[in-house]
Amino acid sequence: MPAPSSRTGGTSHTGRSRTAVAARSTAGTRDERKLRTRRSLLDAALELLSGERSFSSLSLREVTRSAGVVPAAFYRHFPDMEALGLVLVEESFTTLRELMREARSAPLPPSHLVRRSIATFLGYVEEHPLHFRFIAKERYGGSTTLRFAIRSEIRLWVSDLAVDLARFPNLRAVSTDDLQLVSGLVVQAVVHATELTLDLDPADERERAQVRFQAERQLLMILLGAAAWQTERPSTRA
Amino acid sequence: MPAPSSRTGGTSHTGRSRTAVAARSTAGTRDERKLRTRRSLLDAALELLSGERSFSSLSLREVTRSAGVVPAAFYRHFPDMEALGLVLVEESFTTLRELMREARSAPLPPSHLVRRSIATFLGYVEEHPLHFRFIAKERYGGSTTLRFAIRSEIRLWVSDLAVDLARFPNLRAVSTDDLQLVSGLVVQAVVHATELTLDLDPADERERAQVRFQAERQLLMILLGAAAWQTERPSTRA
DNA sequence: CATCCTAGTGAACGACTGTTGACTAGATCC
DNA sequence: GGATCTAGTCAACAGTCGTTCACTAGGATG
């Protein structure tokens, strides 16, 4: 039962068949329309990536087809599929970092800050599953360009976290370098948990809660280890 | 300057151009020859995967071409590219687990066991970079089948490690479940470090050493946290 | 109003893809 | 030593791919 193609009203365009994600309307200024098409290309790619597909196996034609646009139109917006991928990386992390910055700006004691940050992060992941699924898949698997872009964004994020950790009274004595290592571990654990989450049945709240619970325990262990770090270090290594 | 095709002596076959990884010789029983072709298919895939390519973007024809075989011949060995992928997963981990089992069987005090295990693991990675590169890339990115196969192998590995950790005197009081979490963290850190290594310049020993050093520090932190776990837990969580 | 500008179209290209079926040469088996 | 079995070949198929080009419709601009 194919739905009638008059969803957005408008000028009815042509009678062409559209599998489009977001049927672009004919409203707005020219720049706005262009931007809208660009967005629907990005969204189409994101949507296609939400399934099995990896970015490198995604074809330009698929993206344009799913965005309701002719293949050649792609080149009006991106020179390359890789360019589109880089935009996806960028917008994934800018959104994330904004949110995390908000979360940290709250006037709370440090211990609550971590929990608050975790909650914010998980909230972000649940609200933008497509972006994060993309990141998770391409972090190690993508092209060198994509992989390095993601890696450098994650490094920024790790540094942000390290700054927060520095405020913890019981981490006061840990050196800056070691704090980076600690927050690296934290980010790893969180990202890994998220990647597990992405393969879970979205309805099964019990399983989700378990993954979250285990991740929290792991974080506590890491922080505990970090707190014990400066006191025990001399004995474990020269 | 194309090399003469008489490398393996033999019947000179045909004058056909071969980009083959391992030019299959005509020696041996029929089963042996079949096995040899199968191997060259697997090796060809592995080799192609060593670069940018992800498994899902790898074509059947590429593999056969690079193995020096006609595309149709592929089906005499695997029904599917995915089937080939699963074989790669399996053989990656069986090799690894054998080595790790050897490493653990050495009669050493627990503390040395960990260091020994890490050395063994890194040795494996350096000797079988192609297998591990494949695993690293497909752990999150591959098809569901591949991803789950890898994940379950890693789970086995985590469990093995947890058994070892249980022998540590200062982890005596940590529950079995929590030990799984600890070894999960350890494996995460190691795998991540390895994945970083894969992008490094193989010649730059300084950079490699740094990654390895950081990973070791991270492991020590984790183990420290685990050791402090049972003593502090009551105060951090109900 | 006429002019320019450009996002999107449509058709075509050469190359590559997975899969098929009939075949052949040569090891294996009785 | 003749029949059998099969790994690998060859040719062909219907698709899909990225990229190009000349084009057009219709908003932007003077």
Coordinates of C-alpha atoms (C1' of nucleotides) in Angstrom, one line a residue:
Chain A
M1 CA 0.0 0.0 0.0
P2 CA 2.1 2.9 -1.2
A3 CA 1.2 6.2 0.5
P4 CA 0.2 9.0 -1.8
S5 CA 3.1 11.3 -2.6
S6 CA 1.4 14.5 -1.5
R7 CA 2.8 14.5 2.0
T8 CA 4.1 18.0 2.0
G9 CA 1.3 19.4 -0.1
G10 CA 3.2 21.9 -2.2
T11 CA 3.3 22.0 -6.0
S12 CA 3.1 18.2 -6.4
H13 CA 6.4 18.4 -8.2
T14 CA 6.3 15.5 -10.6
G15 CA 4.7 12.1 -10.3
R16 CA 8.1 10.6 -9.7
S17 CA 8.5 7.8 -7.2
R18 CA 10.3 8.9 -4.1
T19 CA 11.8 6.7 -1.5
A20 CA 13.1 9.8 0.0
V21 CA 13.8 10.1 3.7
A22 CA 12.7 13.7 3.8
A23 CA 10.7 14.7 0.8
R24 CA 12.2 18.1 0.1
S25 CA 9.5 20.8 -0.2
T26 CA 9.7 23.6 -2.6
A27 CA 9.4 26.3 0.1
G28 CA 11.9 28.8 1.2
T29 CA 14.8 30.8 -0.3
R30 CA 17.2 29.2 -2.6
D31 CA 19.9 28.8 0.0
E32 CA 17.4 27.2 2.4
R33 CA 16.4 24.7 -0.2
K34 CA 19.9 23.8 -1.0
L35 CA 20.6 23.3 2.7
R36 CA 17.6 21.1 3.0
T37 CA 18.8 18.9 0.2
R38 CA 22.2 18.7 1.8
R39 CA 20.6 17.7 5.0
S40 CA 18.5 15.0 3.4
L41 CA 21.7 13.6 1.9
L42 CA 23.4 13.4 5.3
D43 CA 20.2 12.0 6.9
A44 CA 19.9 9.4 4.1
A45 CA 23.4 8.3 4.6
L46 CA 22.9 8.1 8.4
E47 CA 19.7 6.1 7.9
L48 CA 21.4 3.6 5.6
L49 CA 24.2 3.3 8.0
S50 CA 21.9 2.4 10.8
G51 CA 21.6 -1.1 9.5
E52 CA 24.2 -3.6 8.6
R53 CA 26.1 -1.4 6.2
S54 CA 29.4 0.1 6.8
F55 CA 30.3 3.5 5.4
S56 CA 32.8 2.2 2.9
S57 CA 30.3 -0.1 1.5
L58 CA 27.8 2.7 1.0
S59 CA 27.4 3.9 -2.5
L60 CA 26.8 7.4 -3.7
R61 CA 23.9 6.3 -5.7
E62 CA 22.2 4.6 -2.8
V63 CA 22.5 7.8 -0.8
T64 CA 21.0 10.0 -3.5
R65 CA 18.3 7.5 -4.3
S66 CA 17.3 7.4 -0.7
A67 CA 17.4 11.2 -0.4
G68 CA 15.1 11.5 -3.4
V69 CA 17.7 13.1 -5.7
V70 CA 19.4 12.2 -8.9
P71 CA 23.0 10.9 -8.5
A72 CA 24.6 13.8 -10.2
A73 CA 23.0 16.2 -7.8
F74 CA 25.3 14.8 -5.1
Y75 CA 28.2 16.8 -6.5
R76 CA 26.5 20.1 -5.8
H77 CA 27.0 19.4 -2.1
F78 CA 30.0 17.2 -1.7
P79 CA 32.9 16.4 -3.9
D80 CA 33.1 12.9 -2.5
M81 CA 31.5 10.3 -0.3
E82 CA 34.4 10.8 2.1
A83 CA 33.6 14.5 2.4
L84 CA 30.1 13.6 3.4
G85 CA 31.5 11.2 6.0
L86 CA 33.8 13.9 7.5
V87 CA 30.8 16.2 7.9
L88 CA 29.0 13.4 9.7
V89 CA 32.0 12.9 12.1
E90 CA 32.1 16.6 12.7
E91 CA 28.5 17.1 13.5
S92 CA 28.3 14.1 15.7
F93 CA 31.0 15.4 18.0
T94 CA 30.1 19.1 18.1
T95 CA 26.6 18.1 19.3
L96 CA 28.1 15.8 21.9
R97 CA 30.6 18.3 23.1
E98 CA 28.0 21.0 23.5
L99 CA 25.9 18.8 25.6
M100 CA 28.8 17.6 27.7
R101 CA 29.9 21.2 28.3
E102 CA 26.4 22.0 29.5
A103 CA 26.4 19.1 31.8
R104 CA 29.7 20.1 33.3
S105 CA 28.7 23.7 33.8
A106 CA 26.1 22.7 36.4
P107 CA 27.2 23.8 39.9
L108 CA 27.5 20.4 41.5
P109 CA 30.0 18.6 43.6
P110 CA 32.5 16.6 41.5
S111 CA 31.2 13.2 42.5
H112 CA 27.7 14.1 41.2
L113 CA 29.3 15.7 38.1
V114 CA 30.6 12.3 36.9
R115 CA 27.2 10.6 37.3
R116 CA 25.6 13.6 35.7
S117 CA 28.0 13.5 32.8
I118 CA 27.3 9.8 32.2
A119 CA 23.6 10.4 32.2
T120 CA 24.0 13.2 29.8
F121 CA 26.1 11.1 27.5
L122 CA 23.8 8.2 27.5
G123 CA 20.9 10.5 26.9
Y124 CA 22.7 11.9 23.9
V125 CA 23.4 8.4 22.6
E126 CA 19.8 7.5 22.9
E127 CA 18.6 10.6 21.2
H128 CA 21.1 10.5 18.3
P129 CA 21.6 6.8 17.8
L130 CA 22.3 7.1 14.1
H131 CA 25.2 9.5 14.6
F132 CA 26.8 7.4 17.3
R133 CA 26.2 4.1 15.5
F134 CA 28.1 5.7 12.6
I135 CA 31.0 6.8 14.9
A136 CA 31.2 3.4 16.5
K137 CA 31.4 1.5 13.3
E138 CA 33.9 3.8 11.6
R139 CA 36.2 4.4 14.6
Y140 CA 38.4 1.5 13.6
G141 CA 37.0 0.4 10.3
G142 CA 36.7 3.4 8.1
S143 CA 39.1 5.0 5.7
T144 CA 42.3 6.5 7.2
T145 CA 40.9 10.0 6.8
L146 CA 37.7 9.1 8.6
R147 CA 39.4 7.1 11.3
F148 CA 41.9 9.8 12.1
A149 CA 39.1 12.4 12.2
I150 CA 37.2 10.4 14.7
R151 CA 40.2 9.6 16.7
S152 CA 41.2 13.3 17.0
E153 CA 37.7 14.2 18.1
I154 CA 37.8 11.5 20.8
R155 CA 41.1 12.8 21.9
L156 CA 39.6 16.2 22.5
W157 CA 36.8 14.6 24.4
V158 CA 39.3 12.7 26.6
S159 CA 41.1 15.9 27.3
D160 CA 37.9 17.6 28.4
L161 CA 37.2 14.7 30.7
A162 CA 40.7 14.9 32.1
V163 CA 40.1 18.5 33.1
D164 CA 37.0 17.5 35.0
L165 CA 38.8 14.7 36.7
A166 CA 41.5 17.1 37.9
R167 CA 38.9 18.7 40.1
F168 CA 38.4 15.5 42.1
P169 CA 40.0 15.9 45.5
N170 CA 41.2 12.3 45.6
L171 CA 42.8 12.6 42.2
R172 CA 44.6 15.7 43.2
A173 CA 48.0 14.0 43.2
V174 CA 47.7 12.2 39.9
S175 CA 49.9 13.8 37.2
T176 CA 48.4 15.4 34.1
D177 CA 49.6 12.6 31.8
D178 CA 48.2 9.9 34.0
L179 CA 44.9 11.7 34.1
Q180 CA 44.8 11.5 30.4
L181 CA 45.3 7.8 30.7
V182 CA 42.5 7.5 33.2
S183 CA 40.0 9.5 31.2
G184 CA 41.1 7.4 28.2
L185 CA 40.0 4.3 30.0
V186 CA 36.8 5.9 31.0
V187 CA 36.0 6.9 27.5
Q188 CA 36.9 3.5 26.3
A189 CA 34.6 1.8 28.7
V190 CA 31.7 4.2 27.9
V191 CA 32.1 3.9 24.2
H192 CA 32.4 0.2 24.4
A193 CA 29.2 0.0 26.5
T194 CA 27.5 2.2 24.0
E195 CA 28.6 0.0 21.2
L196 CA 27.1 -3.0 23.0
T197 CA 23.9 -1.1 23.5
L198 CA 23.5 -0.5 19.8
D199 CA 23.2 -4.2 19.2
L200 CA 20.6 -4.7 21.9
D201 CA 16.9 -4.9 21.4
P202 CA 15.7 -1.4 22.1
A203 CA 12.7 -2.7 23.9
D204 CA 14.5 -4.9 26.3
E205 CA 15.0 -2.4 29.1
R206 CA 16.4 -5.1 31.4
E207 CA 19.3 -5.9 29.2
R208 CA 20.0 -2.2 28.6
A209 CA 20.1 -1.6 32.3
Q210 CA 22.5 -4.4 32.8
V211 CA 25.0 -3.0 30.3
R212 CA 24.6 0.4 31.9
F213 CA 25.1 -1.1 35.4
Q214 CA 28.2 -3.0 34.4
A215 CA 29.7 0.2 32.7
E216 CA 29.1 2.2 35.9
R217 CA 30.9 -0.4 38.0
Q218 CA 33.8 -0.4 35.5
L219 CA 34.0 3.3 35.8
L220 CA 34.1 3.2 39.6
M221 CA 36.9 0.6 39.4
I222 CA 38.9 2.8 37.1
L223 CA 38.5 5.8 39.3
L224 CA 39.3 3.8 42.4
G225 CA 42.5 2.6 40.6
A226 CA 43.4 6.1 39.7
A227 CA 42.9 7.3 43.3
A228 CA 45.2 4.5 44.5
W229 CA 47.6 5.2 41.8
Q230 CA 49.9 7.8 43.2
T231 CA 50.2 6.1 46.6
E232 CA 51.1 2.7 45.2
R233 CA 53.0 3.5 42.1
P234 CA 56.5 3.5 43.6
S235 CA 56.1 -0.1 44.6
T236 CA 54.9 -1.4 41.2
R237 CA 57.4 0.3 38.9
A238 CA 60.8 1.9 39.3
Chain B
M1 CA 59.2 -6.1 -16.4
P2 CA 56.9 -9.1 -15.9
A3 CA 58.6 -12.0 -14.1
P4 CA 58.5 -15.3 -16.0
S5 CA 55.7 -17.5 -14.7
S6 CA 57.9 -20.5 -14.0
R7 CA 58.4 -19.7 -10.4
T8 CA 57.2 -23.0 -9.0
G9 CA 58.7 -25.0 -11.9
G10 CA 56.0 -27.5 -12.7
T11 CA 53.9 -27.8 -15.8
S12 CA 54.1 -24.1 -16.7
H13 CA 50.3 -24.2 -16.7
T14 CA 49.3 -21.5 -19.1
G15 CA 50.9 -18.2 -20.0
R16 CA 48.2 -16.4 -18.1
S17 CA 49.0 -13.3 -16.1
R18 CA 48.8 -14.0 -12.3
T19 CA 48.8 -11.3 -9.6
A20 CA 48.4 -14.3 -7.3
V21 CA 49.6 -14.0 -3.7
A22 CA 50.7 -17.6 -3.6
A23 CA 51.0 -19.1 -7.0
R24 CA 49.5 -22.5 -6.4
S25 CA 51.7 -25.3 -7.5
T26 CA 50.4 -28.5 -9.2
A27 CA 52.1 -30.7 -6.6
G28 CA 50.4 -33.0 -4.1
T29 CA 47.3 -35.0 -3.8
R30 CA 43.9 -33.6 -4.9
D31 CA 42.8 -32.7 -1.4
E32 CA 46.1 -31.0 -0.7
R33 CA 45.7 -28.9 -3.8
K34 CA 42.2 -27.9 -2.9
L35 CA 43.3 -27.0 0.6
R36 CA 46.1 -24.9 -0.9
T37 CA 43.7 -22.9 -3.1
R38 CA 41.4 -22.4 -0.1
R39 CA 44.3 -21.0 1.8
S40 CA 45.3 -18.7 -0.9
L41 CA 41.8 -17.4 -1.0
L42 CA 41.9 -16.7 2.7
D43 CA 45.3 -15.2 2.5
A44 CA 44.3 -13.0 -0.5
A45 CA 41.4 -11.6 1.5
L46 CA 43.6 -11.0 4.5
E47 CA 46.1 -9.3 2.4
L48 CA 43.6 -7.0 0.7
L49 CA 42.1 -6.2 4.2
S50 CA 45.5 -5.1 5.4
G51 CA 45.1 -1.7 3.7
E52 CA 42.2 0.7 3.8
R53 CA 39.6 -1.7 2.8
S54 CA 36.9 -3.0 5.1
F55 CA 35.6 -6.6 4.7
S56 CA 32.2 -5.5 3.6
S57 CA 33.7 -3.4 0.8
L58 CA 35.7 -6.4 -0.4
S59 CA 34.5 -8.1 -3.5
L60 CA 34.5 -11.8 -4.3
R61 CA 36.1 -11.1 -7.6
E62 CA 38.9 -9.1 -6.0
V63 CA 39.7 -12.0 -3.7
T64 CA 39.8 -14.6 -6.5
R65 CA 41.7 -12.3 -8.8
S66 CA 44.3 -11.8 -6.1
A67 CA 44.4 -15.5 -5.3
G68 CA 45.1 -16.3 -9.0
V69 CA 41.8 -18.1 -9.5
V70 CA 38.7 -17.5 -11.6
P71 CA 35.7 -16.0 -9.8
A72 CA 33.5 -19.1 -10.2
A73 CA 36.1 -21.2 -8.4
F74 CA 35.4 -19.4 -5.2
Y75 CA 32.1 -21.3 -4.8
R76 CA 34.1 -24.6 -4.6
H77 CA 35.4 -23.4 -1.3
F78 CA 32.9 -21.0 0.3
P79 CA 29.2 -20.4 -0.4
D80 CA 29.6 -16.8 0.4
M81 CA 32.1 -14.0 1.3
E82 CA 30.6 -14.0 4.7
A83 CA 31.5 -17.7 5.1
L84 CA 35.1 -16.8 4.3
G85 CA 34.9 -14.0 6.9
L86 CA 33.7 -16.4 9.6
V87 CA 36.6 -18.7 8.9
L88 CA 39.0 -15.8 9.3
V89 CA 37.5 -14.9 12.6
E90 CA 37.7 -18.5 13.8
E91 CA 41.3 -19.0 12.8
S92 CA 42.4 -15.7 14.2
F93 CA 41.2 -16.6 17.7
T94 CA 42.1 -20.2 17.8
T95 CA 45.7 -19.3 17.1
L96 CA 45.5 -16.6 19.7
R97 CA 44.0 -18.8 22.4
E98 CA 46.5 -21.5 21.8
L99 CA 49.3 -19.1 22.4
M100 CA 47.7 -17.6 25.5
R101 CA 47.1 -21.0 26.9
E102 CA 50.8 -21.8 26.4
A103 CA 51.8 -18.5 28.1
R104 CA 49.7 -19.3 31.1
S105 CA 50.8 -22.8 31.5
A106 CA 54.3 -21.6 32.5
P107 CA 55.0 -22.2 36.2
L108 CA 55.4 -18.5 37.2
P109 CA 54.1 -16.4 40.0
P110 CA 50.9 -14.6 39.1
S111 CA 52.4 -11.2 38.8
H112 CA 54.8 -12.4 36.2
L113 CA 52.1 -14.2 34.5
V114 CA 50.3 -11.0 33.5
R115 CA 53.4 -9.5 32.1
R116 CA 54.2 -12.7 30.3
S117 CA 50.7 -12.8 28.9
I118 CA 50.9 -9.3 27.6
A119 CA 54.2 -10.0 26.0
T120 CA 52.7 -13.1 24.4
F121 CA 49.8 -11.3 23.1
L122 CA 51.8 -8.4 21.6
G123 CA 54.1 -11.0 20.1
Y124 CA 51.1 -12.6 18.5
V125 CA 49.8 -9.4 17.1
E126 CA 53.2 -8.6 15.6
E127 CA 53.4 -12.0 14.0
H128 CA 49.9 -12.1 12.7
P129 CA 49.2 -8.5 12.0
L130 CA 46.8 -9.3 9.2
H131 CA 44.5 -11.4 11.2
F132 CA 44.4 -8.9 14.0
R133 CA 43.9 -6.0 11.8
F134 CA 40.9 -7.8 10.3
I135 CA 39.5 -8.5 13.8
A136 CA 40.0 -4.9 14.9
K137 CA 38.2 -3.5 11.9
E138 CA 35.3 -5.8 11.9
R139 CA 34.7 -5.9 15.6
Y140 CA 32.1 -3.2 15.4
G141 CA 31.9 -2.5 11.8
G142 CA 31.2 -5.8 10.1
S143 CA 27.9 -7.6 9.4
T144 CA 25.9 -8.7 12.4
T145 CA 27.1 -12.3 11.9
L146 CA 30.7 -11.4 11.8
R147 CA 30.4 -8.9 14.7
F148 CA 28.7 -11.4 16.9
A149 CA 31.2 -14.1 16.0
I150 CA 34.0 -11.8 17.0
R151 CA 32.2 -10.7 20.2
S152 CA 31.7 -14.2 21.4
E153 CA 35.3 -15.1 20.8
I154 CA 36.4 -12.1 22.8
R155 CA 34.0 -13.1 25.5
L156 CA 35.7 -16.4 25.7
W157 CA 39.0 -14.7 25.9
V158 CA 37.8 -12.4 28.7
S159 CA 36.7 -15.4 30.7
D160 CA 40.0 -17.1 30.3
L161 CA 41.7 -14.0 31.6
A162 CA 39.2 -13.8 34.5
V163 CA 40.3 -17.3 35.6
D164 CA 43.9 -16.1 35.7
L165 CA 43.1 -13.0 37.6
A166 CA 41.3 -15.1 40.2
R167 CA 44.7 -16.5 41.1
F168 CA 46.0 -13.1 42.2
P169 CA 46.2 -12.9 46.0
N170 CA 45.1 -9.3 46.2
L171 CA 42.1 -10.0 44.0
R172 CA 41.0 -12.9 46.2
A173 CA 38.0 -11.1 47.6
V174 CA 36.7 -9.9 44.2
S175 CA 33.5 -11.6 43.1
T176 CA 33.4 -13.7 40.0
D177 CA 31.1 -11.2 38.2
D178 CA 33.4 -8.3 39.1
L179 CA 36.4 -10.2 37.9
Q180 CA 34.7 -10.5 34.5
L181 CA 34.3 -6.8 34.5
V182 CA 37.9 -6.3 35.4
S183 CA 39.2 -8.6 32.7
G184 CA 36.8 -6.9 30.3
L185 CA 38.5 -3.6 31.0
V186 CA 41.9 -5.2 30.5
V187 CA 41.0 -6.7 27.2
Q188 CA 39.5 -3.4 26.1
A189 CA 42.6 -1.6 26.9
V190 CA 44.8 -4.1 25.2
V191 CA 42.7 -4.3 22.1
H192 CA 42.5 -0.6 21.9
A193 CA 46.3 -0.2 22.2
T194 CA 46.7 -2.8 19.5
E195 CA 44.3 -1.0 17.2
L196 CA 46.3 2.2 17.8
T197 CA 49.5 0.3 17.0
L198 CA 48.1 -0.9 13.7
D199 CA 48.0 2.7 12.5
L200 CA 51.6 3.4 13.5
D201 CA 54.6 3.5 11.3
P202 CA 56.1 0.0 11.8
A203 CA 59.6 1.5 11.8
D204 CA 59.0 4.1 14.5
E205 CA 59.9 2.0 17.5
R206 CA 59.7 5.1 19.8
E207 CA 56.0 5.6 19.1
R208 CA 55.3 1.9 19.5
A209 CA 57.0 1.8 22.8
Q210 CA 55.0 4.8 24.0
V211 CA 51.7 3.1 23.2
R212 CA 52.8 0.0 24.9
F213 CA 54.0 1.9 27.9
Q214 CA 50.7 3.8 28.2
A215 CA 48.8 0.5 27.9
E216 CA 50.8 -1.1 30.7
R217 CA 50.1 1.9 33.0
Q218 CA 46.5 1.6 32.2
L219 CA 46.5 -2.1 33.0
L220 CA 48.2 -1.4 36.3
M221 CA 45.6 1.2 37.2
I222 CA 42.8 -1.2 36.4
L223 CA 44.3 -3.9 38.6
L224 CA 44.9 -1.4 41.3
G225 CA 41.3 -0.4 41.2
A226 CA 40.1 -3.9 41.3
A227 CA 42.3 -4.7 44.3
A228 CA 40.8 -1.7 46.1
W229 CA 37.4 -2.6 45.0
Q230 CA 36.1 -4.9 47.7
T231 CA 37.5 -2.7 50.5
E232 CA 36.0 0.5 49.3
R233 CA 32.8 -0.7 47.6
P234 CA 30.5 -0.3 50.6
S235 CA 31.2 3.4 50.7
T236 CA 30.6 4.1 47.1
R237 CA 27.4 2.2 46.5
A238 CA 24.7 0.8 48.6
Chain C
dC1 C1' 11.3 43.6 -16.5
dA2 C1' 15.2 41.1 -18.5
dT3 C1' 19.4 38.9 -17.0
dC4 C1' 22.2 35.9 -14.5
dC5 C1' 23.0 32.0 -11.7
dT6 C1' 22.6 27.4 -10.1
dA7 C1' 20.3 23.2 -7.8
dG8 C1' 18.6 19.5 -9.8
dT9 C1' 17.6 16.6 -14.2
dG10 C1' 18.3 12.9 -17.6
dA11 C1' 21.0 10.1 -20.5
dA12 C1' 25.0 8.0 -21.4
dC13 C1' 29.9 5.9 -20.7
dG14 C1' 32.9 2.2 -19.3
dA15 C1' 34.0 -0.5 -15.5
dC16 C1' 33.1 -3.7 -12.1
dT17 C1' 29.9 -6.6 -9.5
dG18 C1' 27.7 -11.7 -8.0
dT19 C1' 26.0 -15.8 -10.0
dT20 C1' 24.8 -19.2 -13.6
dG21 C1' 25.8 -23.2 -16.6
dA22 C1' 28.3 -26.1 -19.6
dC23 C1' 33.0 -27.5 -20.1
dT24 C1' 37.6 -29.9 -19.4
dA25 C1' 41.7 -31.9 -17.5
dG26 C1' 43.5 -34.8 -14.5
dA27 C1' 43.7 -37.2 -10.0
dT28 C1' 41.0 -41.0 -7.8
dC29 C1' 38.7 -45.4 -7.5
dC30 C1' 37.2 -50.0 -8.7
Chain D
dG1 C1' 42.7 -49.2 -17.7
dG2 C1' 38.3 -47.5 -18.0
dA3 C1' 34.7 -45.1 -15.4
dT4 C1' 34.0 -41.5 -12.2
dC5 C1' 34.4 -37.4 -9.7
dT6 C1' 35.6 -32.6 -9.2
dA7 C1' 38.7 -28.2 -8.8
dG8 C1' 39.1 -24.9 -11.8
dT9 C1' 37.9 -22.6 -16.6
dC10 C1' 35.4 -19.8 -19.7
dA11 C1' 31.7 -17.0 -21.3
dA12 C1' 27.8 -14.8 -20.5
dC13 C1' 23.9 -12.4 -17.7
dA14 C1' 21.7 -8.6 -15.6
dG15 C1' 22.8 -5.1 -12.2
dT16 C1' 25.1 -1.5 -10.0
dC17 C1' 28.6 1.6 -9.7
dG18 C1' 31.0 6.7 -10.1
dT19 C1' 31.4 10.4 -13.2
dT20 C1' 30.6 13.4 -17.3
dC21 C1' 27.9 16.5 -19.9
dA22 C1' 24.4 19.4 -21.8
dC23 C1' 20.1 20.8 -20.2
dT24 C1' 16.3 23.4 -17.7
dA25 C1' 13.3 25.5 -14.4
dG26 C1' 12.9 29.0 -11.4
dG27 C1' 14.7 32.0 -7.5
dA28 C1' 18.1 36.0 -7.1
dT29 C1' 19.7 40.3 -8.9
dG30 C1' 20.2 44.6 -11.4

